Amino acid sequence: MAVSVAALALTASACGASSSSGSGSSDDTTIKIYTGRHYDLEQAFSQFTEDTGIEIEYLTGTDAELREKLETEGDNTEADIFMTVDAANLALAAKEDMFQPLESETLTTAIPEQYRNADNSWFGLSLRARTIVYNGEALTPEEAPSSYAELAEPEWDGRVCLRQSTSTYTQSLIASLIANEGRDRAVEIVQGWTDNAEILDNDIKILESIDQGKCDVGITNHYYLARKIEENPDFGVKLVWAEPEGTGTHINISGAGVTKNADNPEAAQQLLEYLATDGQNLFVDGNHEFPANEEIPVVELVEENFGSDFNRDQLNAQEFGDLNSEALAIMDEVGYR
Amino acid sequence: MAQPAVTTSTVRTVRDWSSQRGWTSLSLLTLILVIAPVLALFVTALSPDFDLWRQQIASRLPAQLFGTVAVMFGVGSLALLIGSSLAWLVTAYRFPGSTLFSWLLAVPLAMPGYILGFVTLAVFGFTGPVQQTWRSWFGQDAWFPEVRSTFGVIVVLGLVLYPYVFLLTRAALKDQAGAAYHAARSLGVRPIEAARRVVFPMLRPALAASLAIVMMETLTDFATVEAFGVDTVSVGVYKLLVARGDREAANQLSLAVFAFAMFVIFAERMLRGRASFSKAGSDTEGFTPRQLSGLKACGATGACLAVLTIAFAAPVAQLLAWMRAESQIDRGTPLTERFVEFASNSMLLAASTATVCVIVAVLLTNTARLCPGPLARLAVRAATIGYSLPGSIIAIGVLMVLVAVDRTGLLPQSLLLTGSVASLIYGCSVRYLGPGLTTIESGLSQVGSNLTDSARSLGAGPLAIARRVHLPLSKSSVLTAVVLVSVDTIKELPIVLLLRPFGFDTLSVWVWNLSSESRFTQAALPALVIVLLAALPVILLSRRLVRPAN
C-alpha cells in the first residue's frame, strides 16, 4: 500500500511538471478558458475545433472564484477567455481591467449594444430572462402578478418563493431595480420580498415548491422552467413576462471576454466571433436560452411555451453590473437571506 | 539496516547533533511552506473597510456567530453521542452482527456532508416524496418539521462525522483500556463505575482529538450548511468572497473562523487532560466482550443497523435510483465515459495528498518529540492552521504564494507552479495536514517518552528513532492518518476548483458542476462514485483496526 501510494505521488509530481511545461509555452493551437458556465459547452466547442483545428481547453468554477484566480495570477495566467453566467462578474472583471478591448465588426454587428460593454471588452452571448412564475392551478393568468414590485405587497405574504442573496441572478435583478426605480424604491421592494418570501437555494427548488403548492408565485430564470417542461410537459407552473407595460423583463447575460494577458488573443477572438454567430444555436439551445444575436432563431420549446416577443428591459448589462455591490448592501440592510 | 555500533560518546554526540540539526531545518522549511499561504491571507486582511464591517455587524454577523456556535455544538454533541456509544457497544458487547458492525459503522465517513445534505433535502424537503405523501394523508397544510433548518444540518453533519469519534474511540478502547477495565472489574468495581473511573480517563485523548476533528470539519464546511439555509461564519466568508467578490473582507471574516478554531484547539487541550498514558508494555490484552441476548441483543443490532441505514444505505439507494432514472434520459452529451478519468484523478490526488501529509506529519511530530519544548509544540500546532480555515480561503492563499514564487523568476518560465497538479497537491496538503498530524501525534503520545529516551541513549539518530521506534509503535495511527486525509481530499471541492490545472477534473468538480446548475439527478453518478471510492480506504482502515494486533 505504502509503495503504491508513493508511486502514485511520483506520477503526480511528474504530471505536475509535464502539464505545466505544456502550458507555459504559448501554444497557438489551443484556447484556454476559465468558465462559470459548465454545461452544454462541449457541443459548440467541439464544432469550433472541427471547423478550425484550434483546440479548446476549459476550467469550470464559479464566476467570482475564477475572477479571483484570474486577478491573482495576473500576467502569469493561462486563461485566454473568461466566460461567466452573469453580467455582474463581467462588469467587475472589466472594472478591474482584466479584459482587452476587441476590434471586431463581426462581434459588434452580432451583439446588440446593450449586451456588451462600451469599450467592447466583453460580449453577452446568451440571454436569460428572470421573470415571474406562478402555480397555474392556484392562479388564473389575470390573477398572476406581472410586476416585480407586486410581489412585495402584503397580499402575497407567505405566498412567494425567491432565491437567496448569494445568487448572482438575485443580485443582478435587484441591481436593475435600483437602476430603474431608484434606490429608495428598491429598498422598499426588497424589504417587502423579505417579509413575504420563503428564500430557497436554487431555481429548480422554487419551481417545484410552486408546483406543489408551497408558494403561489416566484421569480426564476426562464430556462429552468423550460427544462422542467421538457422533462414533464404537464408541469404545473406558468410564466408571465414581467413588467409588460413599464421597463420590461429583466434580462441577464452569459458572456465572455478575451483576457488582458491572453497568450492567444487572435484565436480567442475568433472563438467569440464563432459563438456570437454560427455557434449561437449550439451554445444556447441546449440550455433553452435566448440567443444574444437577434438574427438567430429561438429554440422551439421556448418559442412554443413562452414566446420570444416580449418587452425586454433595455438596461445595459454594464450598468446593472456596476450596481451589484449596491444590491448586496440593500440585501444586507433589510436582512434578505 | 542495522544501526552501526557507536564506540565513543564524542562521536555519538557530534553525529546526533548534526543529523538532528538537519532534521530540524527540514522541519522548519516544511513549516514555512505550510504556513505561508495563511500568512499571505492575514497580511491582506490588515486594512479593513470599516463601513462594510459596521454594516455586517449590524446585519449579518450576529446570526452568523450564533449559527456557528449552534451548529458546532449540535454536531459535536451528536457525533460524540453516536460515535462513542457505538464504539463502546461493539467493543464491550457481543451481539448478532457485532463483528461486522465493529468495522462497518465507520463507513458513513465516506459520505460527504454535501451529498447526504442534498439527498436529505430532496427526499425529506417540502417537494420530496416523504412530505408529498404526508400532505396526501393529512392535507396540504399538515405540519411537518422544517428539514431545511439548523436542526436538519446538525443531524446530517452529525451522521457523516460521528465515524471520527467511533474510529478513534474504538481504537483507544481496544488498544489500551481493556486491561485496566478488567483489572477494575476484578477488583469488584461495577461496570459503569469502571467505565467512568478507568476507561473514560484513558479515552479522553481519543475523544478530545476526534471531537476536535468533528468540530473543525463543521466549522469550515459551507456547502452543506448553506444548503440548509443556515448562516455560519464560514458561509459568511463564502458570501463575501463569491457574492461580493471582496477578497479582503472575506479574509477578515476568516479571522473569525480562525478564532473559533483556536477555541476548538484550546478546548481539545483542556478535554484531553493533563494525563498522558504511556503504554506499559508492547501488548495489552483487549476487552473480553460480554454476550448480549434477547431484547438487549436485538436493541444493539437494531441501533447499529438504524445508524448505518440512515447515514449510508438509504442515501446510496436514493443515488442509485436517481442514476437509474437518469440513464433513461438521453441528454445528447454523454459524460459517463469521462467519469473513469475523473475517478482516477480523484484517487491520484487523494493518494498523493495523503502521502505528503503523512510524511510531513511524521517529520514534524518526531522533531517535536526529539527537541521538546514550547517552541516545538507551537510549531506542530501552527502546522495544522490550514485545517482551521475554509477551503476557498486556503486556495486563494496558496495561489498568492504560488504566483509570488513564479514571479521571482527562480523557476524557468516553462515550469510555472500555478496551475500544476503539484500546486493542487500542495493546496490540499496545507488544508488537510491537520487531521494527519493530529492523528499521528496522538498515536505517538501513546508511545512512552521513556522509549524515545532509551532509544536515544542507545545512540539512535532521529531517522532511526522514527523508523525503528515511533513508526512501528504508531503504525495504526499512520494508517488512520492516510485514510482520514485521503477521504477528506476525495470529497474536497473549493481547493480543487481553484487550483487544478486545465483538463484535471475530479468527481467532486463534476458533482458541483452539475448540482450548481440544479441537475441533481445527473450528479448522482459522480456522487455515488465518490462515496464508493472513499468507502474503500475507510473499510480497509476500519477492518485493520478491528483485527487483533498480531
PDB file of C-alpha atoms in Angstrom, chain A residues 96-239:
ATOM      1  CA  GLU A  96     -10.506  45.561 -12.666  1.00  0.00           C
ATOM      2  CA  ASP A  97      -9.036  45.767 -16.158  1.00  0.00           C
ATOM      3  CA  MET A  98      -8.860  42.048 -16.800  1.00  0.00           C
ATOM      4  CA  PHE A  99     -10.102  42.139 -20.394  1.00  0.00           C
ATOM      5  CA  GLN A 100      -8.726  43.601 -23.602  1.00  0.00           C
ATOM      6  CA  PRO A 101     -10.999  45.586 -25.926  1.00  0.00           C
ATOM      7  CA  LEU A 102     -11.637  43.794 -29.204  1.00  0.00           C
ATOM      8  CA  GLU A 103     -11.916  45.332 -32.623  1.00  0.00           C
ATOM      9  CA  SER A 104     -14.284  43.032 -34.369  1.00  0.00           C
ATOM     10  CA  GLU A 105     -17.008  44.061 -36.695  1.00  0.00           C
ATOM     11  CA  THR A 106     -18.435  40.568 -36.557  1.00  0.00           C
ATOM     12  CA  LEU A 107     -18.968  40.894 -32.821  1.00  0.00           C
ATOM     13  CA  THR A 108     -20.296  44.446 -32.807  1.00  0.00           C
ATOM     14  CA  THR A 109     -22.750  43.582 -35.558  1.00  0.00           C
ATOM     15  CA  ALA A 110     -23.870  40.337 -33.991  1.00  0.00           C
ATOM     16  CA  ILE A 111     -24.283  41.505 -30.414  1.00  0.00           C
ATOM     17  CA  PRO A 112     -26.630  44.461 -29.710  1.00  0.00           C
ATOM     18  CA  GLU A 113     -25.095  47.340 -27.808  1.00  0.00           C
ATOM     19  CA  GLN A 114     -26.938  46.721 -24.559  1.00  0.00           C
ATOM     20  CA  TYR A 115     -25.389  43.257 -24.260  1.00  0.00           C
ATOM     21  CA  ARG A 116     -21.737  44.330 -24.463  1.00  0.00           C
ATOM     22  CA  ASN A 117     -19.763  46.969 -22.640  1.00  0.00           C
ATOM     23  CA  ALA A 118     -18.862  50.335 -24.049  1.00  0.00           C
ATOM     24  CA  ASP A 119     -15.235  49.558 -24.956  1.00  0.00           C
ATOM     25  CA  ASN A 120     -16.113  46.152 -26.426  1.00  0.00           C
ATOM     26  CA  SER A 121     -14.037  44.233 -23.921  1.00  0.00           C
ATOM     27  CA  TRP A 122     -16.794  41.737 -23.158  1.00  0.00           C
ATOM     28  CA  PHE A 123     -19.792  40.414 -25.066  1.00  0.00           C
ATOM     29  CA  GLY A 124     -23.031  38.786 -23.991  1.00  0.00           C
ATOM     30  CA  LEU A 125     -23.542  35.515 -25.850  1.00  0.00           C
ATOM     31  CA  SER A 126     -26.804  34.212 -24.458  1.00  0.00           C
ATOM     32  CA  LEU A 127     -29.740  35.867 -22.713  1.00  0.00           C
ATOM     33  CA  ARG A 128     -31.646  34.643 -19.675  1.00  0.00           C
ATOM     34  CA  ALA A 129     -34.869  36.359 -18.668  1.00  0.00           C
ATOM     35  CA  ARG A 130     -35.505  36.475 -14.916  1.00  0.00           C
ATOM     36  CA  THR A 131     -39.236  36.651 -14.631  1.00  0.00           C
ATOM     37  CA  ILE A 132     -42.348  35.804 -12.643  1.00  0.00           C
ATOM     38  CA  VAL A 133     -43.678  32.238 -12.470  1.00  0.00           C
ATOM     39  CA  TYR A 134     -46.887  31.011 -10.829  1.00  0.00           C
ATOM     40  CA  ASN A 135     -48.924  27.966  -9.995  1.00  0.00           C
ATOM     41  CA  GLY A 136     -51.378  27.525 -12.862  1.00  0.00           C
ATOM     42  CA  GLU A 137     -53.972  25.854 -10.639  1.00  0.00           C
ATOM     43  CA  ALA A 138     -53.912  28.368  -7.820  1.00  0.00           C
ATOM     44  CA  LEU A 139     -53.974  31.464 -10.014  1.00  0.00           C
ATOM     45  CA  THR A 140     -55.526  32.456 -13.302  1.00  0.00           C
ATOM     46  CA  PRO A 141     -53.306  34.383 -15.727  1.00  0.00           C
ATOM     47  CA  GLU A 142     -55.232  37.532 -14.726  1.00  0.00           C
ATOM     48  CA  GLU A 143     -54.582  36.994 -11.027  1.00  0.00           C
ATOM     49  CA  ALA A 144     -50.877  36.380 -11.523  1.00  0.00           C
ATOM     50  CA  PRO A 145     -48.726  39.391 -10.659  1.00  0.00           C
ATOM     51  CA  SER A 146     -46.903  40.925 -13.583  1.00  0.00           C
ATOM     52  CA  SER A 147     -44.532  43.262 -11.815  1.00  0.00           C
ATOM     53  CA  TYR A 148     -41.575  42.521  -9.527  1.00  0.00           C
ATOM     54  CA  ALA A 149     -42.808  45.165  -7.079  1.00  0.00           C
ATOM     55  CA  GLU A 150     -46.201  43.495  -6.745  1.00  0.00           C
ATOM     56  CA  LEU A 151     -44.574  40.531  -5.005  1.00  0.00           C
ATOM     57  CA  ALA A 152     -43.642  42.919  -2.204  1.00  0.00           C
ATOM     58  CA  GLU A 153     -47.306  43.758  -1.491  1.00  0.00           C
ATOM     59  CA  PRO A 154     -48.915  42.375   1.706  1.00  0.00           C
ATOM     60  CA  GLU A 155     -51.440  40.283  -0.253  1.00  0.00           C
ATOM     61  CA  TRP A 156     -48.587  37.953  -1.255  1.00  0.00           C
ATOM     62  CA  ASP A 157     -47.389  37.431   2.298  1.00  0.00           C
ATOM     63  CA  GLY A 158     -46.291  33.789   2.668  1.00  0.00           C
ATOM     64  CA  ARG A 159     -47.073  33.005  -0.964  1.00  0.00           C
ATOM     65  CA  VAL A 160     -43.769  33.883  -2.639  1.00  0.00           C
ATOM     66  CA  CYS A 161     -40.650  31.751  -3.247  1.00  0.00           C
ATOM     67  CA  LEU A 162     -37.436  33.612  -4.086  1.00  0.00           C
ATOM     68  CA  ARG A 163     -33.764  32.741  -4.476  1.00  0.00           C
ATOM     69  CA  GLN A 164     -31.109  33.523  -1.890  1.00  0.00           C
ATOM     70  CA  SER A 165     -28.829  36.571  -1.848  1.00  0.00           C
ATOM     71  CA  THR A 166     -25.695  34.626  -2.830  1.00  0.00           C
ATOM     72  CA  SER A 167     -27.134  34.009  -6.266  1.00  0.00           C
ATOM     73  CA  THR A 168     -25.807  36.428  -8.868  1.00  0.00           C
ATOM     74  CA  TYR A 169     -29.210  36.249 -10.536  1.00  0.00           C
ATOM     75  CA  THR A 170     -30.887  37.730  -7.457  1.00  0.00           C
ATOM     76  CA  GLN A 171     -28.200  40.377  -7.196  1.00  0.00           C
ATOM     77  CA  SER A 172     -28.476  41.445 -10.831  1.00  0.00           C
ATOM     78  CA  LEU A 173     -32.266  41.646 -10.653  1.00  0.00           C
ATOM     79  CA  ILE A 174     -32.089  43.910  -7.604  1.00  0.00           C
ATOM     80  CA  ALA A 175     -29.331  45.960  -9.246  1.00  0.00           C
ATOM     81  CA  SER A 176     -31.664  46.501 -12.200  1.00  0.00           C
ATOM     82  CA  LEU A 177     -34.444  47.601  -9.807  1.00  0.00           C
ATOM     83  CA  ILE A 178     -32.054  50.167  -8.340  1.00  0.00           C
ATOM     84  CA  ALA A 179     -31.283  51.455 -11.823  1.00  0.00           C
ATOM     85  CA  ASN A 180     -34.913  51.524 -12.951  1.00  0.00           C
ATOM     86  CA  GLU A 181     -36.768  52.523  -9.791  1.00  0.00           C
ATOM     87  CA  GLY A 182     -34.203  54.342  -7.704  1.00  0.00           C
ATOM     88  CA  ARG A 183     -32.507  53.131  -4.552  1.00  0.00           C
ATOM     89  CA  ASP A 184     -35.272  54.051  -2.092  1.00  0.00           C
ATOM     90  CA  ARG A 185     -37.959  52.244  -4.030  1.00  0.00           C
ATOM     91  CA  ALA A 186     -35.651  49.245  -4.470  1.00  0.00           C
ATOM     92  CA  VAL A 187     -35.151  49.075  -0.692  1.00  0.00           C
ATOM     93  CA  GLU A 188     -38.939  49.067  -0.209  1.00  0.00           C
ATOM     94  CA  ILE A 189     -39.384  46.282  -2.722  1.00  0.00           C
ATOM     95  CA  VAL A 190     -36.617  44.091  -1.294  1.00  0.00           C
ATOM     96  CA  GLN A 191     -37.990  44.720   2.204  1.00  0.00           C
ATOM     97  CA  GLY A 192     -41.430  43.583   1.029  1.00  0.00           C
ATOM     98  CA  TRP A 193     -39.906  40.470  -0.594  1.00  0.00           C
ATOM     99  CA  THR A 194     -38.078  39.665   2.612  1.00  0.00           C
ATOM    100  CA  ASP A 195     -41.329  39.913   4.588  1.00  0.00           C
ATOM    101  CA  ASN A 196     -43.311  37.836   2.119  1.00  0.00           C
ATOM    102  CA  ALA A 197     -40.993  35.213   0.809  1.00  0.00           C
ATOM    103  CA  GLU A 198     -39.600  31.807   1.517  1.00  0.00           C
ATOM    104  CA  ILE A 199     -35.964  32.015   0.364  1.00  0.00           C
ATOM    105  CA  LEU A 200     -34.738  28.875  -1.410  1.00  0.00           C
ATOM    106  CA  ASP A 201     -31.309  27.981  -2.709  1.00  0.00           C
ATOM    107  CA  ASN A 202     -31.967  27.271  -6.362  1.00  0.00           C
ATOM    108  CA  ASP A 203     -34.463  27.979  -9.116  1.00  0.00           C
ATOM    109  CA  ILE A 204     -35.443  24.340  -9.617  1.00  0.00           C
ATOM    110  CA  LYS A 205     -36.488  24.139  -5.971  1.00  0.00           C
ATOM    111  CA  ILE A 206     -38.506  27.340  -6.396  1.00  0.00           C
ATOM    112  CA  LEU A 207     -40.336  25.852  -9.375  1.00  0.00           C
ATOM    113  CA  GLU A 208     -41.015  22.551  -7.615  1.00  0.00           C
ATOM    114  CA  SER A 209     -42.214  24.353  -4.492  1.00  0.00           C
ATOM    115  CA  ILE A 210     -44.643  26.381  -6.583  1.00  0.00           C
ATOM    116  CA  ASP A 211     -45.782  23.271  -8.441  1.00  0.00           C
ATOM    117  CA  GLN A 212     -46.538  21.559  -5.140  1.00  0.00           C
ATOM    118  CA  GLY A 213     -48.300  24.485  -3.563  1.00  0.00           C
ATOM    119  CA  LYS A 214     -45.771  25.733  -1.059  1.00  0.00           C
ATOM    120  CA  CYS A 215     -45.863  29.084  -2.828  1.00  0.00           C
ATOM    121  CA  ASP A 216     -48.193  30.537  -5.437  1.00  0.00           C
ATOM    122  CA  VAL A 217     -45.624  32.714  -7.186  1.00  0.00           C
ATOM    123  CA  GLY A 218     -41.894  33.165  -7.533  1.00  0.00           C
ATOM    124  CA  ILE A 219     -39.116  34.603  -9.671  1.00  0.00           C
ATOM    125  CA  THR A 220     -36.812  32.350 -11.708  1.00  0.00           C
ATOM    126  CA  ASN A 221     -34.773  32.329 -14.890  1.00  0.00           C
ATOM    127  CA  HIS A 222     -36.958  31.241 -17.784  1.00  0.00           C
ATOM    128  CA  TYR A 223     -34.782  28.313 -18.877  1.00  0.00           C
ATOM    129  CA  TYR A 224     -35.244  26.390 -15.622  1.00  0.00           C
ATOM    130  CA  LEU A 225     -38.971  26.300 -16.319  1.00  0.00           C
ATOM    131  CA  ALA A 226     -38.221  25.271 -19.901  1.00  0.00           C
ATOM    132  CA  ARG A 227     -36.126  22.398 -18.556  1.00  0.00           C
ATOM    133  CA  LYS A 228     -38.942  21.291 -16.223  1.00  0.00           C
ATOM    134  CA  ILE A 229     -41.415  21.424 -19.109  1.00  0.00           C
ATOM    135  CA  GLU A 230     -39.037  19.429 -21.292  1.00  0.00           C
ATOM    136  CA  GLU A 231     -38.930  16.722 -18.613  1.00  0.00           C
ATOM    137  CA  ASN A 232     -42.656  16.845 -17.974  1.00  0.00           C
ATOM    138  CA  PRO A 233     -44.950  18.690 -20.431  1.00  0.00           C
ATOM    139  CA  ASP A 234     -47.711  18.826 -17.774  1.00  0.00           C
ATOM    140  CA  PHE A 235     -45.576  20.634 -15.212  1.00  0.00           C
ATOM    141  CA  GLY A 236     -47.968  22.913 -13.335  1.00  0.00           C
ATOM    142  CA  VAL A 237     -46.040  26.183 -13.333  1.00  0.00           C
ATOM    143  CA  LYS A 238     -46.723  29.019 -15.780  1.00  0.00           C
ATOM    144  CA  LEU A 239     -44.711  32.039 -16.766  1.00  0.00           C
TER     145      LEU A 239
END
